């Protein structure tokens, strides 16, 4: 048998917590000395302690933990509950990390306020491009909403193109538009993920929802190269917006995104933003 102190050490909990569990009836000592009141525990009780702690980590109250243990939850069932909780925590951590990226992007944008890039932005014409594309809808134009939509679209598009033995003729182009029928004030955005293909490639060759479209030429577009993950594109896109305004231009729609380099590490991505400019009067 173990003293309460030794049992607490083996269970990696505090003596105070063990006394609390005793008071609640969650984990009674194996023996209580009738004269001194000292509690003693057996090694086999570590299994119950582990269940109490695990269920607490799952978010159950101690009252709920007692009820669950009374029903004698098996090790496999408890393992499944822990795996579910693990997935929830990992998802929450990923969401928190994504929010942190956006906060850092906003901070960089604030720090760069007042600065005006000169050499990095180029006005040029964009040729028409024939694309095989898949589309999806994002809740907003914010990077944290675009990323989870456009990534799977490109994954599926690349899979279908490879399966069909088609070789893209150039880098991928993503473009955006308001969801039809909702107007420019809508928050939802139609996301197009496209890869350029030869004139001989037909939509039926690729199957499913893949469409073949020709993205029209643009007479003038303000372009800038963004280096790094698109989760951190905000400072680059806002620098482009400041340049457009400072030089008396007007935007004519969402910027296209031309993928110049897309290695496995998103921090090494290179993307050209191409924002169409309205015709001068």
Short mmCIF file of C-alpha atoms in Angstrom, two decimals:
data_model
loop_
_atom_site.label_atom_id
_atom_site.label_comp_id
_atom_site.label_asym_id
_atom_site.label_seq_id
_atom_site.Cartn_x
_atom_site.Cartn_y
_atom_site.Cartn_z
CA UNK A 1 0.00 0.00 0.00
CA UNK A 2 0.97 3.63 -0.48
CA UNK A 3 0.59 6.61 1.79
CA UNK A 4 -1.53 9.38 0.33
CA UNK A 5 1.67 11.33 -0.42
CA UNK A 6 3.30 8.46 -2.29
CA UNK A 7 0.11 7.66 -4.17
CA UNK A 8 -0.18 11.33 -5.18
CA UNK A 9 3.37 11.23 -6.57
CA UNK A 10 2.70 8.10 -8.61
CA UNK A 11 -0.56 9.53 -9.91
CA UNK A 12 1.00 12.96 -10.63
CA UNK A 13 -1.71 14.75 -8.67
CA UNK A 14 -1.76 16.71 -5.43
CA UNK A 15 -2.63 15.33 -2.00
CA UNK A 16 -5.26 18.04 -1.78
CA UNK A 17 -6.89 16.73 -4.96
CA UNK A 18 -6.96 13.17 -3.60
CA UNK A 19 -8.67 14.37 -0.44
CA UNK A 20 -11.21 16.23 -2.57
CA UNK A 21 -11.90 13.10 -4.64
CA UNK A 22 -12.36 11.15 -1.41
CA UNK A 23 -14.86 13.69 -0.10
CA UNK A 24 -16.84 13.44 -3.36
CA UNK A 25 -16.73 9.65 -3.37
CA UNK A 26 -14.84 9.54 -6.67
CA UNK A 27 -11.78 7.77 -5.26
CA UNK A 28 -11.96 6.34 -1.76
CA UNK A 29 -8.75 5.21 -0.02
CA UNK A 30 -8.27 1.47 0.18
CA UNK A 31 -7.84 1.87 3.90
CA UNK A 32 -8.23 4.61 6.51
CA UNK A 33 -6.48 4.16 9.83
CA UNK A 34 -9.24 4.33 12.49
CA UNK A 35 -6.91 5.99 15.00
CA UNK A 36 -4.84 8.43 12.92
CA UNK A 37 -7.18 8.94 9.97
CA UNK A 38 -4.25 8.36 7.57
CA UNK A 39 -5.35 7.30 4.10
CA UNK A 40 -3.67 4.43 2.26
CA UNK A 41 -4.06 3.47 -1.40
CA UNK A 42 -3.36 0.44 -3.55
CA UNK A 43 -1.53 0.49 -6.89
CA UNK A 44 -4.65 -0.86 -8.61
CA UNK A 45 -6.45 2.38 -7.76
CA UNK A 46 -4.23 4.28 -10.18
CA UNK A 47 -6.47 2.98 -12.98
CA UNK A 48 -9.51 4.71 -11.47
CA UNK A 49 -7.50 7.87 -10.83
CA UNK A 50 -6.42 7.90 -14.48
CA UNK A 51 -10.06 7.67 -15.55
CA UNK A 52 -11.08 10.54 -13.27
CA UNK A 53 -8.33 12.78 -14.64
CA UNK A 54 -8.99 11.77 -18.24
CA UNK A 55 -12.71 12.48 -17.97
CA UNK A 56 -11.98 15.86 -16.38
CA UNK A 57 -9.71 16.66 -19.34
CA UNK A 58 -12.58 15.77 -21.64
CA UNK A 59 -14.51 18.62 -20.03
CA UNK A 60 -16.85 16.67 -17.79
CA UNK A 61 -17.76 18.06 -14.38
CA UNK A 62 -16.81 15.97 -11.34
CA UNK A 63 -20.48 15.10 -10.83
CA UNK A 64 -20.61 13.81 -14.41
CA UNK A 65 -17.35 11.94 -13.88
CA UNK A 66 -18.90 10.13 -10.92
CA UNK A 67 -21.94 9.15 -12.98
CA UNK A 68 -19.80 7.88 -15.85
CA UNK A 69 -17.57 5.84 -13.58
CA UNK A 70 -20.64 4.36 -11.91
CA UNK A 71 -21.58 3.00 -15.33
CA UNK A 72 -18.13 1.40 -15.57
CA UNK A 73 -16.85 2.88 -18.80
CA UNK A 74 -14.48 0.42 -20.45
CA UNK A 75 -10.91 1.22 -21.45
CA UNK A 76 -11.71 1.11 -25.18
CA UNK A 77 -14.68 3.44 -24.84
CA UNK A 78 -12.64 5.84 -22.72
CA UNK A 79 -9.83 5.68 -25.27
CA UNK A 80 -12.28 6.67 -27.99
CA UNK A 81 -13.52 9.61 -25.91
CA UNK A 82 -9.94 10.74 -25.35
CA UNK A 83 -9.14 10.51 -29.06
CA UNK A 84 -12.17 12.65 -29.83
CA UNK A 85 -11.07 15.21 -27.27
CA UNK A 86 -7.55 15.11 -28.69
CA UNK A 87 -8.92 15.90 -32.15
CA UNK A 88 -10.97 18.78 -30.74
CA UNK A 89 -7.93 20.23 -28.97
CA UNK A 90 -5.76 19.88 -32.08
CA UNK A 91 -8.44 21.65 -34.11
CA UNK A 92 -8.63 24.43 -31.53
CA UNK A 93 -4.83 24.78 -31.58
CA UNK A 94 -4.81 24.98 -35.38
CA UNK A 95 -7.54 27.63 -35.30
CA UNK A 96 -5.62 29.60 -32.66
CA UNK A 97 -2.44 29.37 -34.74
CA UNK A 98 -4.32 30.64 -37.79
CA UNK A 99 -5.71 33.55 -35.77
CA UNK A 100 -2.19 34.35 -34.56
CA UNK A 101 -0.99 34.52 -38.17
CA UNK A 102 -3.78 36.98 -38.96
CA UNK A 103 -2.95 39.11 -35.90
CA UNK A 104 0.70 39.20 -36.95
CA UNK A 105 -0.33 40.17 -40.48
CA UNK A 106 -2.49 43.01 -39.13
CA UNK A 107 0.40 44.18 -36.94
CA UNK A 108 2.76 44.23 -39.92
CA UNK A 109 0.19 46.20 -41.88
CA UNK A 110 -0.11 48.75 -39.07
CA UNK A 111 3.67 49.02 -38.82
CA UNK A 112 3.92 49.65 -42.57
CA UNK A 113 1.26 52.36 -42.61
CA UNK A 114 2.64 55.49 -44.21
CA UNK A 115 5.25 53.61 -46.22
CA UNK A 116 4.74 53.47 -49.94
CA UNK A 117 6.37 50.75 -52.06
CA UNK A 118 7.69 52.00 -55.36
CA UNK A 119 9.87 49.50 -57.19
CA UNK A 120 7.91 46.38 -56.21
CA UNK A 121 4.65 47.24 -57.96
CA UNK A 122 4.38 47.00 -61.74
CA UNK A 123 1.47 47.88 -64.03
CA UNK A 124 1.20 45.48 -66.94
CA UNK A 125 -1.30 43.77 -69.22
CA UNK A 126 -2.43 40.21 -68.57
CA UNK A 127 -2.98 37.82 -71.47
CA UNK A 128 -6.03 35.55 -71.66
CA UNK A 129 -5.50 32.13 -70.13
CA UNK A 130 -7.38 28.87 -70.66
CA UNK A 131 -7.97 27.18 -67.32
CA UNK A 132 -9.26 23.90 -65.99
CA UNK A 133 -10.90 24.94 -62.76
CA UNK A 134 -12.89 23.91 -59.72
CA UNK A 135 -14.94 26.36 -57.69
CA UNK A 136 -16.14 26.67 -54.13
CA UNK A 137 -17.70 29.23 -51.82
CA UNK A 138 -15.90 30.94 -48.94
CA UNK A 139 -17.61 32.72 -46.07
CA UNK A 140 -15.59 35.89 -46.68
CA UNK A 141 -12.53 37.21 -48.51
CA UNK A 142 -10.44 36.94 -45.34
CA UNK A 143 -7.44 34.57 -45.61
CA UNK A 144 -8.74 32.31 -42.83
CA UNK A 145 -11.89 31.68 -44.87
CA UNK A 146 -10.23 31.45 -48.29
CA UNK A 147 -7.46 29.02 -47.28
CA UNK A 148 -9.66 26.08 -46.17
CA UNK A 149 -11.60 26.34 -49.45
CA UNK A 150 -8.90 26.90 -52.05
CA UNK A 151 -6.46 24.31 -50.69
CA UNK A 152 -8.79 21.30 -51.14
CA UNK A 153 -9.91 22.67 -54.53
CA UNK A 154 -6.35 22.64 -55.82
CA UNK A 155 -5.66 19.24 -54.27
CA UNK A 156 -8.64 17.74 -56.08
CA UNK A 157 -7.92 19.58 -59.34
CA UNK A 158 -4.29 18.38 -59.37
CA UNK A 159 -5.45 14.83 -58.64
CA UNK A 160 -7.87 14.83 -61.57
CA UNK A 161 -5.41 16.43 -63.99
CA UNK A 162 -2.70 13.94 -63.08
CA UNK A 163 -5.11 11.01 -63.39
CA UNK A 164 -6.06 12.19 -66.88
CA UNK A 165 -2.41 12.45 -67.91
CA UNK A 166 -2.72 16.18 -68.52
CA UNK A 167 0.26 18.47 -67.98
CA UNK A 168 -0.55 22.08 -66.98
CA UNK A 169 0.91 24.64 -69.39
CA UNK A 170 1.81 27.17 -66.69
CA UNK A 171 1.39 28.21 -63.06
CA UNK A 172 -1.93 28.06 -61.23
CA UNK A 173 -4.23 31.06 -61.20
CA UNK A 174 -6.82 31.70 -58.50
CA UNK A 175 -9.46 34.37 -58.91
CA UNK A 176 -12.53 35.50 -57.03
CA UNK A 177 -15.94 37.04 -57.57
CA UNK A 178 -19.04 37.85 -55.61
CA UNK A 179 -21.52 35.01 -55.39
CA UNK A 180 -23.93 35.53 -58.32
CA UNK A 181 -27.13 37.31 -57.36
CA UNK A 182 -25.85 38.69 -54.06
CA UNK A 183 -24.20 41.91 -55.23
CA UNK A 184 -20.92 43.49 -54.18
CA UNK A 185 -22.05 43.92 -50.56
CA UNK A 186 -22.22 40.16 -50.03
CA UNK A 187 -19.78 38.60 -47.59
CA UNK A 188 -19.59 35.26 -49.40
CA UNK A 189 -17.07 34.87 -52.22
CA UNK A 190 -16.91 32.44 -55.13
CA UNK A 191 -13.42 30.92 -55.22
CA UNK A 192 -11.94 29.71 -58.52
CA UNK A 193 -8.88 27.44 -58.42
CA UNK A 194 -7.47 27.04 -61.92
CA UNK A 195 -4.57 25.46 -63.81
CA UNK A 196 -3.79 26.43 -67.43
CA UNK A 197 -4.26 23.63 -69.97
CA UNK A 198 -3.77 23.19 -73.70
CA UNK A 199 -6.56 23.78 -76.20
CA UNK A 200 -6.87 20.02 -76.76
CA UNK A 201 -7.96 19.35 -73.16
CA UNK A 202 -11.73 19.04 -72.68
CA UNK A 203 -13.75 19.22 -69.47
CA UNK A 204 -15.04 15.67 -69.95
CA UNK A 205 -11.44 14.45 -69.93
CA UNK A 206 -11.15 15.58 -66.31
CA UNK A 207 -14.57 14.51 -65.06
CA UNK A 208 -16.74 15.70 -62.23
CA UNK A 209 -17.23 19.39 -61.66
CA UNK A 210 -14.10 20.53 -63.52
CA UNK A 211 -14.84 23.28 -66.04
CA UNK A 212 -12.74 24.66 -68.87
CA UNK A 213 -12.89 28.46 -68.96
CA UNK A 214 -10.95 31.23 -70.63
CA UNK A 215 -9.97 33.95 -68.22
CA UNK A 216 -10.13 37.14 -70.30
CA UNK A 217 -7.19 39.41 -70.92
CA UNK A 218 -6.75 42.45 -68.69
CA UNK A 219 -5.52 45.65 -70.32
CA UNK A 220 -3.90 47.00 -67.16
CA UNK A 221 -3.28 45.35 -63.80
CA UNK A 222 -1.23 46.50 -60.81
CA UNK A 223 0.94 43.58 -59.79
CA UNK A 224 3.12 42.80 -56.78
CA UNK A 225 4.94 39.66 -55.65
CA UNK A 226 4.07 38.22 -52.24
CA UNK A 227 6.56 35.87 -50.62
CA UNK A 228 5.34 33.45 -47.96
CA UNK A 229 2.10 31.79 -46.96
CA UNK A 230 -1.09 33.32 -48.27
CA UNK A 231 -2.29 33.37 -44.67
CA UNK A 232 0.00 36.38 -44.28
CA UNK A 233 -0.89 38.13 -47.54
CA UNK A 234 -2.68 41.07 -45.88
CA UNK A 235 0.31 43.48 -45.66
CA UNK A 236 1.16 42.87 -49.32
CA UNK A 237 -2.43 43.29 -50.55
CA UNK A 238 -2.94 46.46 -48.53
CA UNK A 239 0.36 47.91 -49.75
CA UNK A 240 -0.93 47.28 -53.28
CA UNK A 241 -4.20 49.03 -52.41
CA UNK A 242 -2.35 52.08 -51.03
CA UNK A 243 -0.23 52.28 -54.17
CA UNK A 244 -3.29 52.09 -56.43
CA UNK A 245 -5.00 54.89 -54.54
CA UNK A 246 -1.87 57.06 -54.28
CA UNK A 247 -1.34 56.88 -58.05
CA UNK A 248 -4.89 57.83 -58.95
CA UNK A 249 -5.99 54.42 -60.16
CA UNK A 250 -9.21 52.55 -59.38
CA UNK A 251 -9.53 48.86 -58.75
CA UNK A 252 -11.72 46.92 -61.17
CA UNK A 253 -12.30 43.83 -59.07
CA UNK A 254 -10.66 41.17 -56.96
CA UNK A 255 -6.96 40.53 -57.49
CA UNK A 256 -5.95 37.37 -59.29
CA UNK A 257 -3.31 35.19 -57.63
CA UNK A 258 -0.65 33.68 -59.89
CA UNK A 259 1.33 30.94 -58.11
CA UNK A 260 4.98 31.33 -59.11
CA UNK A 261 6.37 28.84 -56.59
CA UNK A 262 4.54 26.44 -54.29
CA UNK A 263 6.99 24.20 -52.40
CA UNK A 264 5.90 22.06 -49.47
CA UNK A 265 6.83 24.78 -46.96
CA UNK A 266 4.17 27.55 -47.24
CA UNK A 267 6.70 30.11 -45.97
CA UNK A 268 8.58 29.61 -49.25
CA UNK A 269 5.58 30.24 -51.52
CA UNK A 270 5.85 32.98 -54.15
CA UNK A 271 2.59 34.47 -55.45
CA UNK A 272 1.97 37.41 -57.76
CA UNK A 273 -1.11 39.47 -56.94
CA UNK A 274 -2.66 40.93 -60.08
CA UNK A 275 -5.31 43.57 -59.41
CA UNK A 276 -7.21 44.78 -62.52
CA UNK A 277 -7.37 48.55 -62.91
CA UNK A 278 -10.39 50.43 -64.23
CA UNK A 279 -10.02 52.06 -67.61
CA UNK A 280 -9.06 55.73 -67.48
CA UNK A 281 -11.72 58.19 -68.62
#
